[in-house]
Amino acid sequence: MTNSAMMIQEYVKEYQLPQEGVEHEWLPFQDTFLSVQLFCQQQKETNTTTILFIHGLFDHTGTNAPFIKHLLDKGYQVAAFDLPGHGLSGGERFQISSFQEYQSALQTVMGKLKDWGVSNMHAVGHSTGGAVLAEYVLTNTSSSPFQKVGLISPLIRSNQWWISKSFTPIISLFRKQLPRKFRMNAGNKEFMQKIKNDPLQGKIISLEWVQAMFEWEKQLTQHHPVDKDILIIQGTNDQTVDWKHNMKAYAALFPNSKRLLVDEGNHHLINEKMEKRSLVYQLLTEYFRK
């Protein structure tokens, strides 16, 4: 077994991801690589629907293992990749100069999925992953392969937006990064403890990334609205994104979207306590099956 295969085997075991029927690829991307995984059904059937999942800032595929298992249990295949600088993917950790890098990464992964013969697709994005997915749909209105799209706690503006916009340019003159504050992003205390102890989670936030977010937000909100009937699920206790503003902004971008609020739900809705997590899973599953 090669060192690469051993690393993947250890990763899958450590984060309790499905170990059978998994395809992995180190996909060349710019001057580095992306970690891409396809979790297949044990009994393969023709035209099995594949759900592409895109994680949020600091996270990676393993962070969302319970959600991936749920989708497999419901009969779907799941494709997932680590964003540049996240998880097992290469690149400077949690730092980009432009959100366009995320779009380029997604386009690269889509090409690989086509090579794997994946065609019948839905997609789900959480937080930054939701933002990446939303932009992809807005800019590929006629060519997007996704039949259904779910956005969970999607980013447009972060929490305390105007404070960040006011002080980040000043702080950036003296510092390139700040310590990450681990908020209670899920009511699931066990999950939050795992996040804090996860060696693949970031401990700092790049101010260059924050500046890139400011530029991206300005560009995204200038897109023409798209009629696609996407599903947006948002928790009312979210302290990571400015969810009230974001829901209005996404309503303008996707006027046919279905927007649902989870009472007292935190940012990491798909890793919440079982009651709220099950609700989110159910809402997504019902949406995909319509």
XYZ file of C-alpha atoms in Angstrom:
290
model
C 0.000 0.000 0.000
C 1.373 3.425 -0.947
C 1.820 6.240 1.578
C -1.008 8.111 -0.163
C -3.393 5.164 0.163
C -2.439 4.725 3.817
C -3.134 8.404 4.485
C -6.607 8.135 2.947
C -7.305 4.943 4.887
C -6.304 6.637 8.158
C -8.348 9.731 7.294
C -11.481 7.704 6.547
C -11.066 5.758 9.782
C -10.298 8.802 11.951
C -13.344 10.763 10.798
C -15.624 7.700 10.655
C -16.377 8.059 6.976
C -17.729 5.089 4.995
C -14.845 2.737 4.198
C -16.390 0.616 1.445
C -17.116 1.733 -2.095
C -14.973 4.877 -1.922
C -13.026 6.327 -4.827
C -10.347 8.920 -4.070
C -8.340 11.157 -6.355
C -5.552 13.676 -5.823
C -6.699 16.060 -8.534
C -4.101 18.480 -9.994
C -5.216 22.061 -9.419
C -3.160 25.133 -10.322
C 0.247 24.440 -8.725
C -1.128 22.096 -6.059
C -3.917 19.467 -5.749
C -7.450 18.831 -4.520
C -8.630 15.863 -2.469
C -11.786 14.459 -4.108
C -13.849 11.511 -2.887
C -16.821 9.645 -4.343
C -18.810 7.507 -1.893
C -20.721 4.876 -3.860
C -23.622 2.585 -3.042
C -22.625 -0.997 -2.262
C -25.081 -2.276 -4.864
C -24.557 -0.024 -7.836
C -27.593 0.775 -9.944
C -27.853 2.659 -13.189
C -28.800 6.335 -12.926
C -28.086 6.550 -9.192
C -28.346 10.205 -8.203
C -25.111 11.735 -6.924
C -25.117 14.599 -4.433
C -22.113 16.900 -4.505
C -21.346 18.334 -1.070
C -19.210 21.450 -0.485
C -18.101 22.218 3.081
C -17.563 25.562 4.807
C -14.537 27.569 5.943
C -12.085 25.615 8.152
C -14.015 22.357 7.617
C -13.352 19.396 5.320
C -15.084 16.246 4.110
C -14.572 14.385 7.395
C -16.236 17.165 9.401
C -19.544 16.183 7.843
C -19.310 12.376 7.994
C -22.783 11.911 9.598
C -24.414 13.859 6.764
C -22.578 11.829 4.121
C -23.680 8.595 5.809
C -27.276 9.834 5.901
C -27.272 10.534 2.165
C -25.828 7.088 1.456
C -28.527 5.523 3.649
C -31.124 7.296 1.498
C -29.746 5.679 -1.642
C -27.605 8.480 -3.049
C -23.973 8.531 -4.069
C -21.995 11.379 -2.504
C -19.175 13.338 -4.096
C -17.147 15.594 -1.808
C -13.932 17.553 -2.075
C -11.837 19.654 0.252
C -11.640 23.290 -0.811
C -8.148 24.658 -1.605
C -6.170 25.043 1.615
C -8.585 22.830 3.563
C -8.494 19.261 4.825
C -6.336 17.035 2.637
C -6.232 19.470 -0.288
C -3.062 21.413 -0.955
C -2.584 25.151 -0.987
C -1.887 27.792 1.621
C -4.005 26.970 4.629
C -7.356 28.803 4.754
C -6.055 31.628 2.601
C -7.037 32.847 -0.854
C -6.651 36.127 -2.704
C -9.982 35.761 -4.523
C -13.113 33.643 -4.167
C -12.653 32.881 -7.859
C -10.183 30.215 -6.700
C -13.109 28.328 -5.187
C -15.028 28.545 -8.470
C -11.998 27.249 -10.347
C -11.702 24.369 -7.886
C -15.378 23.480 -8.338
C -15.026 23.550 -12.132
C -12.014 21.229 -11.859
C -13.945 18.800 -9.656
C -16.927 18.868 -12.016
C -14.607 17.784 -14.816
C -13.397 14.846 -12.723
C -16.940 13.773 -11.869
C -17.750 13.773 -15.575
C -14.737 11.494 -16.136
C -16.134 9.189 -13.434
C -19.409 8.995 -15.346
C -21.417 11.047 -12.844
C -24.310 12.813 -14.568
C -27.546 12.714 -12.523
C -26.738 15.264 -9.801
C -27.991 17.387 -6.919
C -25.768 19.614 -4.770
C -25.574 20.838 -1.171
C -23.301 23.561 0.179
C -22.771 24.665 3.769
C -21.702 28.202 4.699
C -18.787 29.164 2.400
C -19.561 26.013 0.418
C -23.097 27.309 -0.015
C -21.711 30.599 -1.290
C -19.493 28.786 -3.799
C -22.435 26.709 -4.975
C -24.762 29.715 -5.247
C -22.263 31.605 -7.387
C -21.815 28.559 -9.614
C -25.569 28.368 -10.235
C -25.801 32.119 -10.874
C -22.982 32.056 -13.427
C -23.937 28.782 -15.142
C -27.644 29.316 -15.620
C -27.923 27.224 -18.789
C -25.187 24.657 -18.177
C -25.462 23.758 -14.484
C -25.836 19.963 -14.126
C -27.568 20.211 -10.746
C -31.254 19.324 -10.719
C -31.755 20.369 -7.082
C -29.582 22.681 -4.963
C -29.629 23.013 -1.173
C -27.874 25.848 0.662
C -27.335 25.417 4.404
C -26.478 28.562 6.426
C -25.025 30.097 3.242
C -22.540 32.944 3.413
C -23.021 36.321 1.811
C -22.131 38.549 4.731
C -20.461 37.388 7.911
C -21.763 38.358 11.338
C -20.870 41.898 12.488
C -20.275 42.776 8.859
C -19.814 46.520 9.139
C -17.420 46.224 12.075
C -15.305 43.803 10.045
C -15.394 46.034 6.969
C -14.352 49.066 9.002
C -11.480 47.557 10.959
C -10.029 44.838 8.705
C -8.221 47.289 6.352
C -6.628 48.993 9.353
C -5.627 45.798 11.153
C -4.238 44.415 7.873
C -1.575 47.121 7.946
C -0.056 45.466 11.006
C -1.157 41.833 10.925
C -1.877 39.173 8.304
C -4.058 36.979 10.496
C -6.029 36.841 13.736
C -6.725 33.986 16.164
C -9.886 32.096 15.363
C -12.677 32.297 17.934
C -14.415 28.955 18.397
C -18.067 29.923 18.815
C -20.776 27.472 19.796
C -21.693 26.873 16.147
C -23.810 23.818 16.993
C -25.862 22.815 20.011
C -24.034 19.493 19.767
C -21.272 19.894 22.390
C -19.562 16.659 21.378
C -19.256 17.907 17.803
C -17.874 21.263 18.926
C -15.245 19.527 21.062
C -14.193 17.460 18.053
C -13.864 20.640 16.002
C -11.586 22.231 18.598
C -9.388 19.129 18.748
C -9.324 18.473 14.998
C -5.751 18.980 13.670
C -7.142 19.807 10.216
C -9.237 22.690 11.555
C -7.711 26.158 11.316
C -6.687 28.064 14.421
C -6.255 31.423 12.674
C -8.264 33.454 10.174
C -6.455 35.094 7.277
C -7.236 38.771 6.802
C -6.527 38.293 3.093
C -9.389 35.773 3.073
C -11.640 38.331 4.790
C -10.741 40.980 2.202
C -11.488 38.467 -0.563
C -14.903 37.873 1.032
C -15.659 41.613 0.945
C -14.882 41.752 -2.785
C -16.834 38.583 -3.506
C -19.953 39.838 -1.664
C -19.981 42.968 -3.791
C -19.714 40.950 -7.017
C -22.249 38.280 -6.057
C -25.045 40.704 -5.248
C -24.699 42.262 -8.721
C -25.743 39.028 -10.461
C -29.052 38.895 -12.290
C -31.684 36.805 -10.460
C -32.100 33.156 -11.446
C -35.452 31.327 -11.431
C -34.104 28.015 -10.082
C -36.163 26.655 -7.176
C -33.335 26.060 -4.716
C -33.809 25.258 -1.013
C -32.210 27.470 1.644
C -32.177 26.359 5.299
C -30.998 28.759 7.993
C -30.843 28.645 11.791
C -32.042 31.613 13.845
C -29.211 31.321 16.401
C -26.480 31.592 13.764
C -23.714 33.918 14.983
C -21.295 33.179 12.136
C -23.166 34.794 9.245
C -25.473 37.813 9.097
C -28.376 35.499 8.403
C -31.194 38.062 8.327
C -29.446 40.096 5.646
C -28.329 36.979 3.796
C -31.820 35.506 3.564
C -33.083 38.743 1.989
C -30.133 38.847 -0.401
C -30.615 35.235 -1.478
C -34.348 35.848 -1.912
C -33.462 38.591 -4.403
C -30.954 36.376 -6.246
C -33.226 33.306 -6.264
C -36.827 34.610 -6.167
C -38.235 31.075 -6.628
C -36.214 29.657 -3.750
C -37.834 28.016 -0.746
C -36.374 29.601 2.398
C -36.829 27.823 5.729
C -35.794 28.874 9.234
C -34.831 26.405 11.957
C -35.809 27.899 15.304
C -32.763 28.225 17.600
C -30.622 26.450 15.022
C -26.916 27.300 15.028
C -24.537 27.684 12.083
C -23.519 24.026 11.769
C -27.077 22.821 11.148
C -26.066 19.467 9.657
C -24.035 18.708 12.796
C -26.567 19.984 15.330
C -28.113 17.991 18.166
C -30.082 15.040 16.833
C -33.510 16.723 16.907
C -32.502 19.697 14.746
C -30.103 17.686 12.609
C -32.835 15.165 11.790
C -35.175 17.993 10.798
C -32.606 19.441 8.398
C -31.875 16.007 6.931
C -35.610 15.418 6.450
C -36.158 18.786 4.756
C -33.327 18.118 2.321
C -34.431 14.555 1.578
C -38.032 15.613 0.898
C -36.808 18.398 -1.378
C -34.578 16.042 -3.378
C -37.411 13.554 -3.877
C -39.962 16.024 -5.226
